[in-house]
Tab-separated table of C-alpha atoms and ligand atoms in Angstrom:
chain	number	residue	atom	x	y	z
A	1	MET	CA	0.000	0.000	0.000
A	2	THR	CA	1.285	3.478	-0.858
A	3	LEU	CA	-0.384	6.215	1.028
A	4	ARG	CA	-0.331	9.151	-1.338
A	5	ILE	CA	-1.099	11.969	1.013
A	6	GLY	CA	-0.914	12.509	4.751
A	7	CYS	CA	-2.821	15.494	6.038
A	8	ILE	CA	-2.572	17.275	9.376
A	9	ALA	CA	-5.627	19.401	10.233
A	10	ASP	CA	-5.328	22.033	12.959
A	11	ASP	CA	-8.797	21.414	14.373
A	12	PHE	CA	-11.392	18.699	14.714
A	13	THR	CA	-14.093	19.870	12.319
A	14	GLY	CA	-11.465	21.121	9.872
A	15	GLY	CA	-10.307	17.504	9.755
A	16	THR	CA	-13.747	16.318	8.689
A	17	ASP	CA	-13.970	19.106	6.133
A	18	VAL	CA	-10.635	18.283	4.470
A	19	ALA	CA	-11.300	14.523	4.613
A	20	ALA	CA	-14.566	15.137	2.745
A	21	ALA	CA	-12.593	17.126	0.154
A	22	PHE	CA	-10.152	14.243	-0.516
A	23	ARG	CA	-13.102	11.853	-0.679
A	24	ARG	CA	-14.843	14.126	-3.242
A	25	ALA	CA	-11.697	13.950	-5.331
A	26	GLY	CA	-12.119	10.158	-5.397
A	27	LEU	CA	-9.486	9.202	-2.840
A	28	ARG	CA	-10.169	6.463	-0.300
A	29	THR	CA	-9.737	8.532	2.833
A	30	ALA	CA	-9.362	7.808	6.539
A	31	LEU	CA	-9.773	10.305	9.362
A	32	VAL	CA	-7.841	9.894	12.621
A	33	PHE	CA	-8.738	11.786	15.813
A	34	GLY	CA	-5.882	13.203	17.871
A	35	VAL	CA	-2.129	12.601	17.782
A	36	PRO	CA	-1.730	9.010	16.573
A	37	ASP	CA	0.567	6.413	18.090
A	38	GLU	CA	1.780	2.923	17.270
A	39	ALA	CA	-1.550	1.420	18.319
A	40	THR	CA	-3.610	3.605	15.946
A	41	ALA	CA	-4.950	1.276	13.262
A	42	LEU	CA	-6.050	2.464	9.826
A	43	PRO	CA	-8.632	1.063	7.416
A	44	ALA	CA	-6.875	-0.895	4.638
A	45	ASP	CA	-5.657	0.624	1.363
A	46	CYS	CA	-6.167	4.316	2.015
A	47	ASP	CA	-5.028	6.904	-0.524
A	48	ALA	CA	-5.277	9.770	1.955
A	49	VAL	CA	-5.156	9.943	5.741
A	50	VAL	CA	-6.219	13.037	7.664
A	51	VAL	CA	-5.212	13.451	11.298
A	52	ALA	CA	-7.377	15.968	13.142
A	53	LEU	CA	-5.442	17.783	15.870
A	54	LYS	CA	-6.510	20.554	18.217
A	55	SER	CA	-3.534	22.765	17.490
A	56	ARG	CA	-5.076	25.952	16.094
A	57	SER	CA	-5.238	27.818	19.365
A	58	ALA	CA	-2.581	25.822	21.245
A	59	PRO	CA	0.768	27.425	22.186
A	60	ALA	CA	3.066	27.374	19.118
A	61	ASP	CA	5.609	24.922	20.559
A	62	GLU	CA	2.858	22.433	21.414
A	63	ALA	CA	1.277	22.809	17.949
A	64	VAL	CA	4.691	22.214	16.349
A	65	ALA	CA	5.464	19.158	18.503
A	66	ASP	CA	2.074	17.497	17.842
A	67	SER	CA	2.323	18.241	14.113
A	68	LEU	CA	5.831	16.772	13.858
A	69	THR	CA	4.832	13.604	15.749
A	70	THR	CA	1.894	13.249	13.380
A	71	GLN	CA	4.044	13.835	10.293
A	72	ARG	CA	6.453	11.084	11.406
A	73	TRP	CA	3.524	8.711	11.973
A	74	LEU	CA	2.120	9.541	8.516
A	75	TRP	CA	5.512	8.852	6.958
A	76	SER	CA	5.639	5.499	8.794
A	77	LYS	CA	2.342	4.660	7.064
A	78	GLY	CA	3.859	5.497	3.675
A	79	ALA	CA	2.596	9.051	3.096
A	80	ALA	CA	4.607	10.677	0.330
A	81	GLN	CA	3.341	14.224	0.829
A	82	THR	CA	2.266	16.257	3.862
A	83	TYR	CA	-0.707	18.623	3.587
A	84	PHE	CA	-1.191	21.052	6.459
A	85	LYS	CA	-4.858	22.063	6.631
A	86	TYR	CA	-5.830	25.314	8.320
A	87	CYS	CA	-8.877	27.545	8.194
A	88	SER	CA	-9.900	29.299	4.962
A	89	THR	CA	-9.836	32.555	6.913
A	90	PHE	CA	-6.164	32.019	7.784
A	91	ASP	CA	-7.341	31.927	11.397
A	92	SER	CA	-4.193	32.455	13.466
A	93	THR	CA	-2.564	34.870	15.843
A	94	GLN	CA	0.190	37.394	15.056
A	95	ARG	CA	2.821	34.855	15.995
A	96	GLY	CA	1.345	31.648	14.713
A	97	ASN	CA	0.573	28.855	14.457
A	98	ILE	CA	0.507	28.636	10.666
A	99	GLY	CA	4.082	29.916	10.160
A	100	PRO	CA	5.815	27.879	12.900
A	101	VAL	CA	3.987	24.642	11.990
A	102	THR	CA	4.639	24.870	8.233
A	103	ASP	CA	8.271	25.815	8.894
A	104	ALA	CA	8.721	22.777	11.142
A	105	LEU	CA	7.004	20.383	8.706
A	106	THR	CA	9.038	21.751	5.780
A	107	ASP	CA	12.342	21.539	7.692
A	108	ALA	CA	11.581	17.985	8.810
A	109	ALA	CA	10.838	16.979	5.218
A	110	GLY	CA	14.172	18.461	4.117
A	111	ALA	CA	12.321	20.723	1.670
A	112	ALA	CA	13.312	24.248	0.666
A	113	VAL	CA	9.934	25.633	-0.243
A	114	THR	CA	6.225	25.201	0.502
A	115	LEU	CA	3.103	26.604	-1.151
A	116	HIS	CA	0.016	27.985	0.628
A	117	CYS	CA	-3.445	28.793	-0.607
A	118	PRO	CA	-6.341	29.186	1.867
A	119	ALA	CA	-8.958	29.805	-0.872
A	120	SER	CA	-12.277	27.976	-0.549
A	121	PRO	CA	-14.358	29.303	-3.472
A	122	PRO	CA	-17.632	27.483	-2.575
A	123	ASN	CA	-17.537	29.321	0.773
A	124	GLY	CA	-16.686	32.662	-0.831
A	125	ARG	CA	-13.030	32.620	0.266
A	126	THR	CA	-10.773	33.717	-2.603
A	127	VAL	CA	-7.232	35.059	-2.853
A	128	TYR	CA	-6.303	37.793	-5.334
A	129	GLN	CA	-2.946	39.598	-5.424
A	130	GLY	CA	-2.274	37.852	-2.145
A	131	HIS	CA	-5.300	39.406	-0.442
A	132	LEU	CA	-7.873	37.134	1.178
A	133	PHE	CA	-11.508	37.935	0.400
A	134	VAL	CA	-14.642	36.705	2.187
A	135	HIS	CA	-17.327	36.958	-0.526
A	136	ASP	CA	-17.251	40.568	-1.758
A	137	ARG	CA	-15.051	41.954	1.031
A	138	LEU	CA	-11.499	41.854	2.181
A	139	LEU	CA	-11.096	39.586	5.212
A	140	SER	CA	-10.261	42.675	7.276
A	141	ASP	CA	-13.620	44.277	6.331
A	142	SER	CA	-15.619	41.100	7.051
A	143	PRO	CA	-17.223	40.083	10.362
A	144	LEU	CA	-14.023	38.067	11.073
A	145	ARG	CA	-12.450	41.371	12.000
A	146	HIS	CA	-14.362	40.834	15.271
A	147	HIS	CA	-13.577	37.121	15.787
A	148	PRO	CA	-13.552	36.514	19.570
A	149	LEU	CA	-10.245	34.580	19.620
A	150	ASN	CA	-8.293	35.724	16.570
A	151	PRO	CA	-9.551	39.029	15.152
A	152	MET	CA	-8.321	39.305	11.550
A	153	SER	CA	-7.522	42.941	10.863
A	154	ASP	CA	-5.210	42.390	7.892
A	155	SER	CA	-5.979	40.649	4.570
A	156	ALA	CA	-2.502	40.675	3.028
A	157	LEU	CA	-1.362	37.063	3.319
A	158	VAL	CA	2.296	37.730	2.510
A	159	ARG	CA	2.405	40.258	5.354
A	160	LEU	CA	0.397	38.048	7.749
A	161	LEU	CA	2.630	35.040	7.173
A	162	SER	CA	5.839	37.121	7.244
A	163	ALA	CA	4.987	38.027	10.851
A	164	GLN	CA	4.973	34.305	11.717
A	165	THR	CA	8.243	33.139	10.131
A	166	ARG	CA	11.867	34.298	9.849
A	167	HIS	CA	11.871	33.064	6.224
A	168	GLN	CA	11.017	34.934	3.050
A	169	VAL	CA	7.403	34.901	1.801
A	170	ALA	CA	6.368	35.691	-1.798
A	171	LEU	CA	3.384	35.535	-4.142
A	172	ILE	CA	2.377	33.621	-7.269
A	173	ASP	CA	-0.331	35.800	-8.732
A	174	TRP	CA	-3.451	34.940	-10.665
A	175	ALA	CA	-1.976	36.030	-14.028
A	176	THR	CA	0.761	33.385	-13.627
A	177	LEU	CA	-1.759	30.809	-12.471
A	178	ARG	CA	-3.890	31.388	-15.578
A	179	ARG	CA	-0.912	30.429	-17.741
A	180	GLY	CA	-1.216	26.882	-16.386
A	181	VAL	CA	0.655	24.141	-14.568
A	182	GLU	CA	4.030	24.621	-16.243
A	183	ALA	CA	4.012	28.369	-15.540
A	184	VAL	CA	3.244	27.742	-11.854
A	185	ARG	CA	5.996	25.119	-11.585
A	186	GLU	CA	8.468	27.546	-13.141
A	187	ALA	CA	7.388	30.282	-10.738
A	188	VAL	CA	7.823	27.920	-7.759
A	189	ALA	CA	11.320	27.019	-8.985
A	190	ALA	CA	12.219	30.687	-9.498
A	191	HIS	CA	11.050	31.617	-5.973
A	192	GLN	CA	12.972	28.690	-4.537
A	193	LYS	CA	16.132	29.835	-6.331
A	194	ALA	CA	15.657	33.324	-4.919
A	195	GLY	CA	15.593	31.908	-1.384
A	196	VAL	CA	11.834	32.101	-0.774
A	197	ARG	CA	10.484	29.550	1.718
A	198	HIS	CA	6.712	30.240	1.711
A	199	ILE	CA	4.807	30.887	-1.513
A	200	ILE	CA	1.288	32.309	-1.271
A	201	ALA	CA	-0.757	31.508	-4.385
A	202	ASP	CA	-3.817	33.330	-5.682
A	203	ALA	CA	-6.947	31.326	-6.542
A	204	LEU	CA	-10.448	32.444	-7.448
A	205	THR	CA	-12.117	29.199	-8.530
A	206	ASN	CA	-11.916	25.441	-8.050
A	207	GLU	CA	-10.280	25.274	-11.508
A	208	ASP	CA	-7.506	27.532	-10.199
A	209	LEU	CA	-7.072	25.174	-7.236
A	210	ALA	CA	-6.890	22.201	-9.616
A	211	VAL	CA	-4.028	23.942	-11.471
A	212	LEU	CA	-2.274	24.587	-8.158
A	213	GLY	CA	-2.831	20.973	-7.095
A	214	ALA	CA	-1.342	19.612	-10.320
A	215	SER	CA	1.591	22.030	-9.950
A	216	THR	CA	2.456	20.996	-6.397
A	217	LEU	CA	2.181	17.192	-6.538
A	218	GLU	CA	5.931	16.891	-6.088
A	219	LEU	CA	6.290	19.344	-3.209
A	220	PRO	CA	6.878	17.496	0.107
A	221	VAL	CA	4.745	19.984	2.075
A	222	VAL	CA	1.708	21.958	0.860
A	223	ALA	CA	-0.648	24.025	3.036
A	224	GLY	CA	-4.080	25.604	2.858
A	225	ALA	CA	-7.782	24.977	3.384
A	226	ALA	CA	-9.959	22.160	2.038
A	227	GLY	CA	-10.067	23.689	-1.477
A	228	LEU	CA	-6.415	23.128	-2.370
A	229	ALA	CA	-6.615	19.662	-0.789
A	230	GLU	CA	-9.365	18.797	-3.252
A	231	GLY	CA	-7.281	20.258	-6.088
A	232	LEU	CA	-4.371	18.042	-5.062
A	233	GLY	CA	-6.670	15.035	-4.716
A	234	HIS	CA	-7.936	15.499	-8.272
A	235	ALA	CA	-4.357	15.598	-9.525
A	236	TYR	CA	-3.709	12.114	-8.105
A	237	PRO	CA	-5.012	9.187	-10.166
A	238	ALA	CA	-8.582	8.683	-8.865
A	239	ALA	CA	-9.023	5.704	-6.612
A	240	GLY	CA	-12.632	4.502	-6.844
A	241	ALA	CA	-13.463	4.967	-3.175
A	242	ALA	CA	-17.142	5.425	-4.005
A	243	THR	CA	-17.641	1.736	-4.711
A	244	ALA	CA	-16.449	0.526	-1.337
A	245	GLU	CA	-18.846	1.969	1.232
A	246	PRO	CA	-19.848	-0.368	4.043
A	247	TRP	CA	-23.167	1.428	4.639
A	248	PRO	CA	-24.933	-0.281	7.545
A	249	ARG	CA	-28.441	-1.121	6.351
A	250	ALA	CA	-29.695	-2.710	9.562
A	251	GLY	CA	-29.866	-1.242	13.048
A	252	ARG	CA	-31.343	1.818	14.661
A	253	ALA	CA	-30.571	5.471	14.041
A	254	ALA	CA	-30.015	8.267	16.567
A	255	VAL	CA	-28.893	11.878	16.876
A	256	LEU	CA	-26.978	13.146	19.906
A	257	ALA	CA	-26.786	16.937	19.989
A	258	GLY	CA	-24.661	19.080	22.288
A	259	SER	CA	-24.266	22.061	19.977
A	260	CYS	CA	-26.131	25.262	20.835
A	261	SER	CA	-25.389	26.853	17.449
A	262	ALA	CA	-28.279	28.426	15.583
A	263	ARG	CA	-28.213	25.864	12.779
A	264	THR	CA	-28.294	22.914	15.180
A	265	LEU	CA	-31.288	24.457	17.002
A	266	GLU	CA	-33.060	24.709	13.616
A	267	GLN	CA	-32.227	21.074	12.837
A	268	ILE	CA	-33.665	20.016	16.210
A	269	ALA	CA	-36.855	22.023	15.548
A	270	GLN	CA	-37.190	20.470	12.099
A	271	PHE	CA	-36.786	16.929	13.510
A	272	TYR	CA	-39.480	17.642	16.109
A	273	ALA	CA	-41.794	19.181	13.495
A	274	ALA	CA	-41.399	16.039	11.374
A	275	GLY	CA	-43.067	14.122	14.240
A	276	LEU	CA	-39.962	12.146	15.179
A	277	PRO	CA	-39.240	11.255	18.819
A	278	SER	CA	-36.942	13.635	20.680
A	279	LEU	CA	-35.819	14.059	24.279
A	280	HIS	CA	-34.245	17.077	25.965
A	281	LEU	CA	-31.654	16.275	28.650
A	282	ASP	CA	-31.926	18.144	31.928
A	283	VAL	CA	-28.345	19.240	32.548
A	284	LEU	CA	-29.097	20.857	35.922
A	285	ALA	CA	-30.742	17.655	37.161
A	286	ALA	CA	-27.725	15.643	36.042
A	287	ALA	CA	-25.498	18.012	38.020
A	288	THR	CA	-27.487	17.218	41.200
A	289	GLY	CA	-26.759	13.515	40.699
A	290	ARG	CA	-30.025	12.402	39.080
A	291	ASP	CA	-29.540	9.469	36.679
A	292	VAL	CA	-30.444	11.473	33.588
A	293	SER	CA	-28.686	9.108	31.169
A	294	GLY	CA	-30.471	6.080	32.704
A	295	GLU	CA	-33.808	7.863	32.266
A	296	ALA	CA	-32.907	8.714	28.661
A	297	LEU	CA	-32.076	5.077	27.915
A	298	ALA	CA	-35.383	3.942	29.432
A	299	TRP	CA	-37.125	6.472	27.149
A	300	TYR	CA	-35.121	5.210	24.158
A	301	ASP	CA	-36.173	1.596	24.851
A	302	GLU	CA	-39.836	2.618	24.578
A	303	GLN	CA	-39.510	4.248	21.142
A	304	ASN	CA	-40.528	2.728	17.813
A	305	PRO	CA	-37.315	1.003	16.637
A	306	ASP	CA	-38.100	1.915	13.019
A	307	LEU	CA	-37.798	5.635	13.701
A	308	PRO	CA	-34.639	7.652	14.354
A	309	VAL	CA	-34.513	9.318	17.780
A	310	LEU	CA	-32.962	12.579	18.904
A	311	ILE	CA	-31.478	13.137	22.366
A	312	TYR	CA	-30.168	16.641	22.976
A	313	ALA	CA	-28.642	18.884	25.595
A	314	SER	CA	-28.612	21.807	23.158
A	315	ALA	CA	-30.202	24.915	24.595
A	316	SER	CA	-31.364	28.331	23.439
A	317	PRO	CA	-29.043	31.240	24.326
A	318	ASP	CA	-31.187	32.190	27.385
A	319	GLU	CA	-31.417	28.644	28.684
A	320	LEU	CA	-27.690	28.167	28.126
A	321	SER	CA	-26.795	31.327	30.087
A	322	ALA	CA	-29.061	30.206	32.942
A	323	VAL	CA	-27.378	26.768	33.175
A	324	GLN	CA	-23.916	28.304	32.867
A	325	ALA	CA	-24.700	30.890	35.550
A	326	GLN	CA	-25.666	28.105	37.924
A	327	LEU	CA	-22.938	25.538	37.157
A	328	GLY	CA	-20.146	27.604	35.594
A	329	VAL	CA	-19.272	27.278	31.899
A	330	ALA	CA	-16.691	24.506	32.282
A	331	GLU	CA	-18.767	22.382	34.679
A	332	ALA	CA	-21.864	22.713	32.454
A	333	ALA	CA	-19.862	21.600	29.403
A	334	ALA	CA	-18.312	18.721	31.355
A	335	GLN	CA	-21.782	17.533	32.461
A	336	VAL	CA	-23.088	17.630	28.888
A	337	GLU	CA	-20.067	15.874	27.428
A	338	GLU	CA	-20.161	13.161	30.095
A	339	LEU	CA	-23.903	12.613	29.507
A	340	LEU	CA	-23.672	12.444	25.714
A	341	GLY	CA	-20.529	10.280	25.771
A	342	THR	CA	-22.180	7.768	28.120
A	343	LEU	CA	-25.332	7.729	26.034
A	344	ALA	CA	-23.379	7.162	22.808
A	345	ALA	CA	-21.694	4.043	24.190
A	346	HIS	CA	-25.004	2.647	25.495
A	347	LEU	CA	-26.878	3.416	22.281
A	348	VAL	CA	-24.321	1.626	20.134
A	349	GLU	CA	-24.404	-1.326	22.547
A	350	ARG	CA	-28.205	-1.334	22.161
A	351	GLY	CA	-27.916	-1.643	18.395
A	352	VAL	CA	-27.708	1.908	17.021
A	353	ARG	CA	-25.830	1.592	13.730
A	354	ARG	CA	-26.254	5.123	12.387
A	355	LEU	CA	-25.272	7.847	14.834
A	356	LEU	CA	-25.255	11.565	14.064
A	357	VAL	CA	-23.442	13.847	16.517
A	358	ALA	CA	-23.972	17.627	16.475
A	359	GLY	CA	-21.231	19.866	17.862
A	360	GLY	CA	-17.456	20.059	17.525
A	361	GLU	CA	-16.601	19.572	21.214
A	362	THR	CA	-19.477	17.136	21.548
A	363	SER	CA	-18.060	15.057	18.682
A	364	GLY	CA	-14.740	14.887	20.520
A	365	ALA	CA	-16.465	13.642	23.683
A	366	VAL	CA	-18.483	11.022	21.784
A	367	THR	CA	-15.588	9.609	19.759
A	368	THR	CA	-13.521	9.351	22.953
A	369	ALA	CA	-16.352	7.571	24.803
A	370	LEU	CA	-16.811	5.155	21.909
A	371	GLY	CA	-13.080	4.503	21.616
A	372	VAL	CA	-13.132	5.588	17.963
A	373	ARG	CA	-9.611	6.558	16.859
A	374	ALA	CA	-9.955	6.283	13.064
A	375	VAL	CA	-12.826	6.169	10.594
A	376	LEU	CA	-13.238	5.626	6.877
A	377	VAL	CA	-14.800	8.640	5.169
A	378	GLY	CA	-17.902	8.155	3.037
A	379	GLU	CA	-20.326	10.274	1.066
A	380	GLU	CA	-21.338	13.743	2.185
A	381	ALA	CA	-24.923	14.319	3.281
A	382	ASP	CA	-24.291	18.073	3.045
A	383	PRO	CA	-21.143	20.019	2.138
A	384	GLY	CA	-18.409	19.237	4.680
A	385	VAL	CA	-20.608	16.705	6.512
A	386	PRO	CA	-19.725	13.170	5.399
A	387	TRP	CA	-20.868	9.868	6.793
A	388	THR	CA	-17.934	7.972	8.244
A	389	TYR	CA	-17.552	4.313	9.153
A	390	ALA	CA	-16.123	3.108	12.430
A	391	THR	CA	-15.081	-0.297	13.680
A	392	THR	CA	-14.955	-0.596	17.474
A	393	GLN	CA	-15.383	-3.095	20.280
A	394	HIS	CA	-19.085	-2.151	20.203
A	395	GLY	CA	-19.361	-3.211	16.543
A	396	ASP	CA	-19.308	-1.501	13.132
A	397	PHE	CA	-21.435	1.572	12.650
A	398	ALA	CA	-21.867	4.731	10.623
A	399	LEU	CA	-21.025	7.983	12.349
A	400	MET	CA	-21.700	11.544	11.228
A	401	LEU	CA	-19.858	14.275	13.111
A	402	LYS	CA	-21.015	17.764	12.347
A	403	SER	CA	-19.826	21.132	13.444
A	404	GLY	CA	-22.634	23.156	15.057
A	405	ASN	CA	-23.394	25.450	12.150
A	406	PHE	CA	-22.972	22.871	9.365
A	407	GLY	CA	-25.686	21.147	7.341
A	408	ALA	CA	-29.092	22.172	5.992
A	409	PRO	CA	-32.003	22.579	8.444
A	410	ASP	CA	-33.421	19.161	7.440
A	411	LEU	CA	-30.080	17.323	7.802
A	412	PHE	CA	-31.130	15.165	10.800
A	413	THR	CA	-34.287	13.778	9.229
A	414	ARG	CA	-32.814	13.461	5.739
A	415	ALA	CA	-29.611	11.707	6.809
A	416	LEU	CA	-31.366	9.265	9.126
A	417	THR	CA	-34.495	8.362	7.196
A	418	GLU	CA	-32.766	7.968	3.836
A	419	THR	CA	-32.022	4.308	3.082
A	420	LYS	CA	-29.333	3.583	0.560
B	501	ADP	P1	-20.543	23.800	18.235
B	501	ADP	O1	-19.927	22.976	17.163
B	501	ADP	O2	-21.895	24.332	17.890
B	501	ADP	O3	-19.607	24.877	18.774
B	501	ADP	P2	-19.828	22.233	20.535
B	501	ADP	O4	-20.245	20.845	20.870
B	501	ADP	O5	-18.412	22.429	20.069
B	501	ADP	O6	-20.839	22.798	19.463
B	501	ADP	O7	-20.011	23.194	21.768
B	501	ADP	C1	-21.212	23.306	22.478
B	501	ADP	C2	-20.870	23.425	23.960
B	501	ADP	O8	-22.040	23.752	24.700
B	501	ADP	C3	-20.346	22.111	24.508
B	501	ADP	O9	-19.227	22.364	25.330
B	501	ADP	C4	-21.514	21.588	25.337
B	501	ADP	O10	-21.071	20.790	26.388
B	501	ADP	C5	-22.167	22.870	25.811
B	501	ADP	N1	-23.603	22.697	26.111
B	501	ADP	C6	-24.511	22.077	25.339
B	501	ADP	N2	-25.736	22.078	25.910
B	501	ADP	C7	-25.596	22.730	27.064
B	501	ADP	C8	-26.510	23.057	28.119
B	501	ADP	N3	-27.803	22.707	28.066
B	501	ADP	N4	-26.026	23.726	29.158
B	501	ADP	C9	-24.736	24.089	29.223
B	501	ADP	N5	-23.820	23.807	28.276
B	501	ADP	C10	-24.240	23.137	27.210
């Protein structure tokens, strides 16, 4: 087996997003949660492996160390190329982590140069003359200017990245890109000769990203969002992953929701309006020691086994503030994650074979509780929301992990009532 591409994603839901992109390009793709070790087993014959880390907001030295450990593990599995996946808004602080992590990965690979492009045209993220746009505005004029963790007040990627590395940063502009693969390769070689380490590339469309992908197949380290990953994937000979999906046809279906994002609340309302059984978990009662998960399981046992069920802790903003005021933010989150993790393990033991989890942190808690370290990535139900397939001590099942704001309002009902 030759693993063509090993990808390191700097956050959990970014990992799912980029894995879906490789899968769309026809690569048989696995997704691994957290820094892997010798015991981390992979599905057979993968073309791409994505490891989802939580390094975006970690201190730079920790992000570098975890990324390097992961790169070595990917090499040990046969990965020829490393792709570092970060956010399409170049979400980072003044000092990192995009610069330090790409520098470390590039040094470790013994490479002179790496190419970056954070464009994600379907989401309105484009790069022109090295400036990152969000739809019709510069990043620095978009709402991301007010991001609570990393406010983005500059859109000039060469300048942003230069602040995060001691190496030289330069641009390959759209005019060069339009001249095709050979022109881009020549421009990469010319920058390398001039001592440039990081090349920012423009891209306005998926076709542009396909040109960049075909131009960078031989580079040991490439970096960007899911768009360039898909471009790279298309440049590899397609691998027929679509024919090999172990979709579980039998077994029950359930949603566990811990996200309080607006889109998840809509999805919950839509599920309820469709007349499907749903149960709200009382987080405050759980905090007083009541056996809320036992009660939820008793409720589950009484439901029609032919219908999907929804069990949720998700709360409206007012309800959430009230619970947090009483328990504290961290304790409230810990209660919810403990409840949903416990329920996930019991539901799978009781025969749930299709499980949809709503919420980034919630997904982390559920995969940990289920002992899921690696999954095979399947078809997307909505953009960036693929089904995945897990093999664990509890059996084989399909798992969908969605970030709070992802998916159409009818995702829960559509994904769980559709039979393939
Ligand atoms: P998203 O992807 O929407 O950000 P997450 O799962 O990452 O969703 O985050 C939601 C957070 O809200 C989790 O930490 C979860 O534990 C917490 N939470 C969910 N429901 C409640 C609730 N009823 N009371 C307090 N905290 C809650």
